[in-house]
PDB file of C-alpha atoms in Angstrom:
ATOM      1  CA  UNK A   1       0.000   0.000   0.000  1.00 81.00           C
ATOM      2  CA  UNK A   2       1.208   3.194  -0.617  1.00 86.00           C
ATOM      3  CA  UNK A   3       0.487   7.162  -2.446  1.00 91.00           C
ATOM      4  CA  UNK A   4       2.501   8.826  -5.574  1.00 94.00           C
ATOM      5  CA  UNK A   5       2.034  11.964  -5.321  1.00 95.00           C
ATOM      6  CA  UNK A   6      -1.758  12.303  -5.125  1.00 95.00           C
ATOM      7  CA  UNK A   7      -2.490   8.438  -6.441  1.00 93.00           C
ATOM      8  CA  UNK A   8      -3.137   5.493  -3.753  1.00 89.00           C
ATOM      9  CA  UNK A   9      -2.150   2.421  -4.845  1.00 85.00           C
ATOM     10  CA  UNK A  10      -2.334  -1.352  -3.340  1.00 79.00           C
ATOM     11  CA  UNK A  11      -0.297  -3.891  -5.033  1.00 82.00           C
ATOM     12  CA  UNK A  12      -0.821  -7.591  -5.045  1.00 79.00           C
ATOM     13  CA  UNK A  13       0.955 -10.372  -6.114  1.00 82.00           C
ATOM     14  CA  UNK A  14      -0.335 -12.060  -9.279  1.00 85.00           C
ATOM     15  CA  UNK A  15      -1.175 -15.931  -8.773  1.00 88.00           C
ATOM     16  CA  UNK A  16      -1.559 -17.589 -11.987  1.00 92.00           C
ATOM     17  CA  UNK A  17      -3.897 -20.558 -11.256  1.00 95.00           C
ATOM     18  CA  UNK A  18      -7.463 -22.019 -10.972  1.00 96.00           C
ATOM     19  CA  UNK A  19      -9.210 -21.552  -7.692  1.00 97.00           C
ATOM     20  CA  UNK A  20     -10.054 -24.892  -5.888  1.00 98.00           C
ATOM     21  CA  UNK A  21     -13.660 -23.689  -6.697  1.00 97.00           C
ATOM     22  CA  UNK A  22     -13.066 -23.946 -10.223  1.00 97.00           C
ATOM     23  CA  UNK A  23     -11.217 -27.460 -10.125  1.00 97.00           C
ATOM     24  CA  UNK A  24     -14.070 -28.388  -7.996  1.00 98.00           C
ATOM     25  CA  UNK A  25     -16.549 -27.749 -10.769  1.00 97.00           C
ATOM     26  CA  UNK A  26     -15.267 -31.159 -12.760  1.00 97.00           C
ATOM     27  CA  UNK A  27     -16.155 -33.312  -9.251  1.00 96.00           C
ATOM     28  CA  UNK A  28     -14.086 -34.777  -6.533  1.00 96.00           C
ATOM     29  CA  UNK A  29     -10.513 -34.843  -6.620  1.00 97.00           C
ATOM     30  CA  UNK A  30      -8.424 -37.926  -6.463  1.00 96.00           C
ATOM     31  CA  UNK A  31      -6.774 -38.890  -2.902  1.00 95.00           C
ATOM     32  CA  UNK A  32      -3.910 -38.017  -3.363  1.00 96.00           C
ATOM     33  CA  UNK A  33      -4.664 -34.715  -4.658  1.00 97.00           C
ATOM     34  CA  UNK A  34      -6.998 -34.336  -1.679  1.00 97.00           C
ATOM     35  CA  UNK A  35      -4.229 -35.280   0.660  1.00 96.00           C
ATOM     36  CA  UNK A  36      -1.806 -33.110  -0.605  1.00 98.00           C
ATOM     37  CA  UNK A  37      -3.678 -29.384  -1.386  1.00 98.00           C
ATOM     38  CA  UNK A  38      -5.095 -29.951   2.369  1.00 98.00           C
ATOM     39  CA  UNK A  39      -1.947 -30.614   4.066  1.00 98.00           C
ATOM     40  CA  UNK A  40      -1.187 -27.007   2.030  1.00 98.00           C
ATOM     41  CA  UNK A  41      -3.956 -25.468   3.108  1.00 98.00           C
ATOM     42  CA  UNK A  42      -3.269 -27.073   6.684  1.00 97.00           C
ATOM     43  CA  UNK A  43       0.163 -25.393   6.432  1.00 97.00           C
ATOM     44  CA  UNK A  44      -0.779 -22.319   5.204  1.00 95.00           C
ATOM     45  CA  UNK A  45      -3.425 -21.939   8.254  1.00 96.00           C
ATOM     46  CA  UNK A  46      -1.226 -22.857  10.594  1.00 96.00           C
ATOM     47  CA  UNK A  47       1.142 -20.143   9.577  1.00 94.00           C
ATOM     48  CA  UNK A  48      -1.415 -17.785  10.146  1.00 93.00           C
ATOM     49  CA  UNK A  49      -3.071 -19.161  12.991  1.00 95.00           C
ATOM     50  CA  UNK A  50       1.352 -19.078  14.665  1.00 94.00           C
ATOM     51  CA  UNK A  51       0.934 -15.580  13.194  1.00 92.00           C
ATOM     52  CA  UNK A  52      -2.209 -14.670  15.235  1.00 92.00           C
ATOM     53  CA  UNK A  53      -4.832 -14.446  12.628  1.00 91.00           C
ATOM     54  CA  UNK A  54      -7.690 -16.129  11.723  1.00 93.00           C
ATOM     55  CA  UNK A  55      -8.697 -16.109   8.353  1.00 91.00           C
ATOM     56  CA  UNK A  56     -12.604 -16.634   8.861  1.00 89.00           C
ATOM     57  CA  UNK A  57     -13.721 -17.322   5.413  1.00 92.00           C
ATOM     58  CA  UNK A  58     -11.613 -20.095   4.242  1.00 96.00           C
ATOM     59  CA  UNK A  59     -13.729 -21.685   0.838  1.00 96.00           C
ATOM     60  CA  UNK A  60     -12.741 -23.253  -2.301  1.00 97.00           C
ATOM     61  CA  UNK A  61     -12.894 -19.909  -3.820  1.00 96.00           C
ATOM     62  CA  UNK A  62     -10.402 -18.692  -1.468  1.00 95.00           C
ATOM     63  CA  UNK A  63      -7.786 -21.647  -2.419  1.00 97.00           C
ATOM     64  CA  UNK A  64      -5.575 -21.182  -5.317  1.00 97.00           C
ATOM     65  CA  UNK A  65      -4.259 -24.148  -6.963  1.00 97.00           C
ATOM     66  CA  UNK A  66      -0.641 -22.947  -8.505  1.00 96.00           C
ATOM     67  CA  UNK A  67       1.768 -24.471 -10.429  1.00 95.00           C
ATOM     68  CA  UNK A  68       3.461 -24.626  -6.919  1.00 94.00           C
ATOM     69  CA  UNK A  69       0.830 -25.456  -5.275  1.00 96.00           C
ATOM     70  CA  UNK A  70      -2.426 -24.727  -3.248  1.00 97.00           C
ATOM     71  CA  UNK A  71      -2.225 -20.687  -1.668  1.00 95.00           C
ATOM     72  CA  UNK A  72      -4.752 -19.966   0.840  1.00 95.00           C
ATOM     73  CA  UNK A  73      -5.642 -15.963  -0.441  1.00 92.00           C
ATOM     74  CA  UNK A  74      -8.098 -13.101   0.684  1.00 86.00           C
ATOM     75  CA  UNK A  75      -7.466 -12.224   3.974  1.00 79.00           C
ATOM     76  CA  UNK A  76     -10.159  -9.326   3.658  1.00 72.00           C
ATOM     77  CA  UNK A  77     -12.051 -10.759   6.511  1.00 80.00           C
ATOM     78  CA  UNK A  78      -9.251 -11.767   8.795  1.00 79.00           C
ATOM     79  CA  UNK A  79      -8.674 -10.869  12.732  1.00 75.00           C
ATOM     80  CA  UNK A  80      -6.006 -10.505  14.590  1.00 82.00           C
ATOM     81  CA  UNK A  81      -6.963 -13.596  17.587  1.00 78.00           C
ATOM     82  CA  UNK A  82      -7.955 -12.453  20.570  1.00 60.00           C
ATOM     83  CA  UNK A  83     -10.817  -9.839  19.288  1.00 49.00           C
ATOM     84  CA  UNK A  84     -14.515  -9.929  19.713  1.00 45.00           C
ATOM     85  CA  UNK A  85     -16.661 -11.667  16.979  1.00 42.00           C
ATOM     86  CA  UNK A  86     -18.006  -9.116  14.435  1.00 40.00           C
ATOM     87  CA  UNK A  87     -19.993  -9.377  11.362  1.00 41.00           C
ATOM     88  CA  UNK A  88     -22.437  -9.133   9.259  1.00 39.00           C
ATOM     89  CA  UNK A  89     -24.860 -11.929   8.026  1.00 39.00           C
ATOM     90  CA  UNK A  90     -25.158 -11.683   4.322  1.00 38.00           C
ATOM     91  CA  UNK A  91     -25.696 -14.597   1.516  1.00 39.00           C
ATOM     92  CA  UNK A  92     -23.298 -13.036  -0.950  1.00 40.00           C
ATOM     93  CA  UNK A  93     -19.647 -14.754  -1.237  1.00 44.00           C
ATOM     94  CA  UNK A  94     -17.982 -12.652   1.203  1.00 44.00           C
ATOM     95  CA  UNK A  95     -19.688  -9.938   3.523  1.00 41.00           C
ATOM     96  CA  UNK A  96     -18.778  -6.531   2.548  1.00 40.00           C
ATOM     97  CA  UNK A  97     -19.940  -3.127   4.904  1.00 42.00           C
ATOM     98  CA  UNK A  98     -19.350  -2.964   8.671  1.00 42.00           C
ATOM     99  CA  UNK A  99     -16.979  -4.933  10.421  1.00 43.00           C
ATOM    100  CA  UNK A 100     -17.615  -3.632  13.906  1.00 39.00           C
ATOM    101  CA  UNK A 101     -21.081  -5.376  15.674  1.00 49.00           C
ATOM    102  CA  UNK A 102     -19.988  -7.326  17.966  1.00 51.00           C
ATOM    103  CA  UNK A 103     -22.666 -10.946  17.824  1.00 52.00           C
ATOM    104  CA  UNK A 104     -22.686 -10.503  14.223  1.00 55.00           C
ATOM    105  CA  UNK A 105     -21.793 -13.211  11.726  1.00 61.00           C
ATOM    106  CA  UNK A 106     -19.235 -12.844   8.928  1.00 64.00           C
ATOM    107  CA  UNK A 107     -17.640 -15.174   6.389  1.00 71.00           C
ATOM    108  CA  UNK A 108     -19.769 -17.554   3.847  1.00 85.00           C
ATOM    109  CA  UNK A 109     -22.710 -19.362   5.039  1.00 87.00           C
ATOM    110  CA  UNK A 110     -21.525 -23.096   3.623  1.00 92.00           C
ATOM    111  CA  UNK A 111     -18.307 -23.078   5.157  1.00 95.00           C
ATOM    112  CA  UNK A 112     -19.371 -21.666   8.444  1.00 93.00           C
ATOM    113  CA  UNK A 113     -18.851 -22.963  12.184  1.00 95.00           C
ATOM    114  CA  UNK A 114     -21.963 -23.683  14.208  1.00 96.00           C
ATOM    115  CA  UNK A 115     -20.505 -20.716  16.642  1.00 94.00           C
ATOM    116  CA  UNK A 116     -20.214 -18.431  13.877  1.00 90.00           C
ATOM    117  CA  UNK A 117     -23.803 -18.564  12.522  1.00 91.00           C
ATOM    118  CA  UNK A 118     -25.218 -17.990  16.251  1.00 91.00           C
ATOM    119  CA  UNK A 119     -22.873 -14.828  16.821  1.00 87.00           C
ATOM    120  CA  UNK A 120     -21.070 -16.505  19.232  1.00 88.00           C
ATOM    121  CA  UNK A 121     -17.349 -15.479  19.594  1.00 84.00           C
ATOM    122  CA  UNK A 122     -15.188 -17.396  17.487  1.00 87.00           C
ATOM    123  CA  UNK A 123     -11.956 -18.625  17.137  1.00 93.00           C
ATOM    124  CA  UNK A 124      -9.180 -20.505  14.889  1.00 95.00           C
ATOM    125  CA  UNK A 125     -10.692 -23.644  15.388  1.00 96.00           C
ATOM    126  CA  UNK A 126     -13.814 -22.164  13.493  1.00 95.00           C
ATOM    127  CA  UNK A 127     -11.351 -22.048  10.635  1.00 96.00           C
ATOM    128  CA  UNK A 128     -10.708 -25.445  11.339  1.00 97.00           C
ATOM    129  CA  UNK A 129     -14.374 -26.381  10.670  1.00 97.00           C
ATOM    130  CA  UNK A 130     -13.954 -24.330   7.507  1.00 97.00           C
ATOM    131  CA  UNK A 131     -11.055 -26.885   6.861  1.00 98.00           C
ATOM    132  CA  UNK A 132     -13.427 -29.477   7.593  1.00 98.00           C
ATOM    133  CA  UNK A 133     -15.610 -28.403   5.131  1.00 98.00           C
ATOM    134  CA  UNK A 134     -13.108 -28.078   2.408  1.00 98.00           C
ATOM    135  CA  UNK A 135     -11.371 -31.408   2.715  1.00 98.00           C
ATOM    136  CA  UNK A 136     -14.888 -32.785   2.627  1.00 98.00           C
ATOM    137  CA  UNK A 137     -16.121 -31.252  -0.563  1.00 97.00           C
ATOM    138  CA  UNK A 138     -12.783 -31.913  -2.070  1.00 98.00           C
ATOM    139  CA  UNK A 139     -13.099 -35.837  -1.420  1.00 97.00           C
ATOM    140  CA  UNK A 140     -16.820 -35.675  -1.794  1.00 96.00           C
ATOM    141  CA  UNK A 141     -17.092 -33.403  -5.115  1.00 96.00           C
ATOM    142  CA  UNK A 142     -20.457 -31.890  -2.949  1.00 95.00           C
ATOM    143  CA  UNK A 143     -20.475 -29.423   0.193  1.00 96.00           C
ATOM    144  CA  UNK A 144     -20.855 -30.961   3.301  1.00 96.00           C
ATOM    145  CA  UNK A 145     -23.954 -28.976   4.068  1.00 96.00           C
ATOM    146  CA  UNK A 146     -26.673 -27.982   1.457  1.00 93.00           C
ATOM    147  CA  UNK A 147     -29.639 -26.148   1.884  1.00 92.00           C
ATOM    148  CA  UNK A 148     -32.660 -24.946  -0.422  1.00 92.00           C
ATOM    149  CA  UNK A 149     -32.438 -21.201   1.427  1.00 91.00           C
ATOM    150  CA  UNK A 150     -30.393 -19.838   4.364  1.00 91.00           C
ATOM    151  CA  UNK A 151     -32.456 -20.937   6.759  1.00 92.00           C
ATOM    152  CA  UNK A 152     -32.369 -24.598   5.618  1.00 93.00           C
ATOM    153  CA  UNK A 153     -28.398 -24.793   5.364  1.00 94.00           C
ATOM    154  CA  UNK A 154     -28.336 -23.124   8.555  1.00 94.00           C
ATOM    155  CA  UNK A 155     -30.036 -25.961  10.266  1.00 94.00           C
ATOM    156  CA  UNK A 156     -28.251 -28.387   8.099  1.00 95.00           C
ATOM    157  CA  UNK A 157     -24.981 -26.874   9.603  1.00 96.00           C
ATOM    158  CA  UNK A 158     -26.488 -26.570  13.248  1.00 96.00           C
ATOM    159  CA  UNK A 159     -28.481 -30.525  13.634  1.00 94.00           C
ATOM    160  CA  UNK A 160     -27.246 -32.985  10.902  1.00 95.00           C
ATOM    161  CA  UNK A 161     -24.160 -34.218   9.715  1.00 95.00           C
ATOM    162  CA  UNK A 162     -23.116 -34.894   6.635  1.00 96.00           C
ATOM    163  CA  UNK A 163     -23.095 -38.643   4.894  1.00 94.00           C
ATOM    164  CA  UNK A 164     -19.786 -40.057   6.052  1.00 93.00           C
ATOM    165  CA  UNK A 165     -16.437 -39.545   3.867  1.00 92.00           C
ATOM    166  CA  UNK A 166     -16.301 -43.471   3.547  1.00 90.00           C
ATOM    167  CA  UNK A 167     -19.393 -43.751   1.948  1.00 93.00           C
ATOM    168  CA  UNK A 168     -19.325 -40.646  -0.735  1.00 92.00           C
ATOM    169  CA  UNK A 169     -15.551 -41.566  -1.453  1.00 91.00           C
ATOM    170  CA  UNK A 170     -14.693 -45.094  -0.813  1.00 89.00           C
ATOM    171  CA  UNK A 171     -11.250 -45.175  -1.171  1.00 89.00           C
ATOM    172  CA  UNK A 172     -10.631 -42.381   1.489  1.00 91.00           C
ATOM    173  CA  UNK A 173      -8.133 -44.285   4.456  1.00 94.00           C
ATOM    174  CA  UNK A 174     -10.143 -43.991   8.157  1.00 95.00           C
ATOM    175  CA  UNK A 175      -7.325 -41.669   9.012  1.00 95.00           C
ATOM    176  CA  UNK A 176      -8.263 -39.013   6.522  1.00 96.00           C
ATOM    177  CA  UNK A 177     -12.135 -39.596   7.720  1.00 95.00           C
ATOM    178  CA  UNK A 178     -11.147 -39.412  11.234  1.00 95.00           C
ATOM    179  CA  UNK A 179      -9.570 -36.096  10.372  1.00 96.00           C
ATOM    180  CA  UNK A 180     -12.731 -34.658   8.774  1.00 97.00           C
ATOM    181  CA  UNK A 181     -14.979 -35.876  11.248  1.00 95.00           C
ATOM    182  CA  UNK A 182     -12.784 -33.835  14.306  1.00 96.00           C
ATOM    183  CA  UNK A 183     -13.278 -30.866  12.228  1.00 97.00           C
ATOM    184  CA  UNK A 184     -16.796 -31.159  11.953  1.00 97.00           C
ATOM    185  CA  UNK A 185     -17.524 -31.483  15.514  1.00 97.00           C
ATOM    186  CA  UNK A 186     -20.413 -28.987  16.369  1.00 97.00           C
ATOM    187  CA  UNK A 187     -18.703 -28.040  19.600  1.00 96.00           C
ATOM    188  CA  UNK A 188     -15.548 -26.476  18.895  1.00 96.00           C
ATOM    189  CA  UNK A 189     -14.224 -28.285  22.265  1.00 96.00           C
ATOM    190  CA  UNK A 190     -14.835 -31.240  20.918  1.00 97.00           C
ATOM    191  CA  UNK A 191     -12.926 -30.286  17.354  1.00 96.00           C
ATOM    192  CA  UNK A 192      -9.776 -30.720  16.199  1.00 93.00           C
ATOM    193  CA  UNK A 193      -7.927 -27.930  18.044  1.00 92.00           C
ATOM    194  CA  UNK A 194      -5.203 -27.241  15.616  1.00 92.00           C
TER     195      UNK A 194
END
């Protein structure tokens, strides 16, 4: 970030790539591919969580799959840990306007933690559940949660859980469903906790 004379200017560094989203389009990614872009995107939230920040809307859309491999991107919603929840509930991709309401929810409805969508204060293992949901859609070629409206996925996310990893990919090891399962855990004491 910085001004020329009386221009602002941000500059970014240019990822040439296809988002996760987009790979995710063709279906579910083989194993091994699934293994090794989540261990990235493990690493890269790690890093951040070490860092103290929490990225709070980790997706497929935020996941860019480089020659390289997988960069987790758009911090635009991060927090530094140790701050208040704020938000604001919105359907669109990422929340845009005030950041400031404390009990407010923020991020992208699919790939929320239960303790984000009820306000509650939240923390890096909701990124972890984020994770969850990512590794799961990756092995799956579906979200773990669907709904018909907001309301629907939002009680998807709160009361059900989704059809185990061993029976919408087969060839997943225990291990790996193990794994998803502790991120999935509606009580974030119960969850993986990093």
């Amino acid at each position: 970030v910085g001004r020329e004379g009386d221009t602002d200017y941000l500059v970014m560094e240019l990822i040439e790539g296809e988002t996760l989203a987009q790979r995710l389009v063709k279906g579910a990614l083989p194993l091994a591919d699934v293994l090794k872009i989540g261990a990235q995107i493990a690493d890269a939230l790690d890093r951040a969580h070490r860092a103290g920040v929490m990225h709070r809307d980790l997706k497929p859309g935020n996941v860019m799959l480089t020659k390289s491999g997988a960069k987790l991107m758009d911090f635009g919603l991060a927090r530094a840990t140790g701050l208040g929840a704020v938000s604001e509930m919105t359907s669109s991709p990422t929340v845009v306007g005030p950041l400031t309401t404390e009990g407010t929810i923020i991020g992208t409805f699919q790939y929320m933690a239960p303790e984000q969508l009820e306000g509650q204060e939240a923390d890096t293992r909701a990124d972890l559940w984020a994770l969850g949901c990512v590794l799961y859609e990756m092995a799956a070629g579906k979200r773990a949660f669907e709904g018909k409206s907001q309301a629907s996925l939002i009680t998807a996310i709160m009361g059900s859980h989704p059809a185990p990893i061993s029976q919408v990919s087969p060839m997943s090891p225990p291990a790996f469903a193990s794994l998803v399962g502790a991120c999935l855990a509606k009580d974030p004491a119960d969850r993986i906790q990093s």
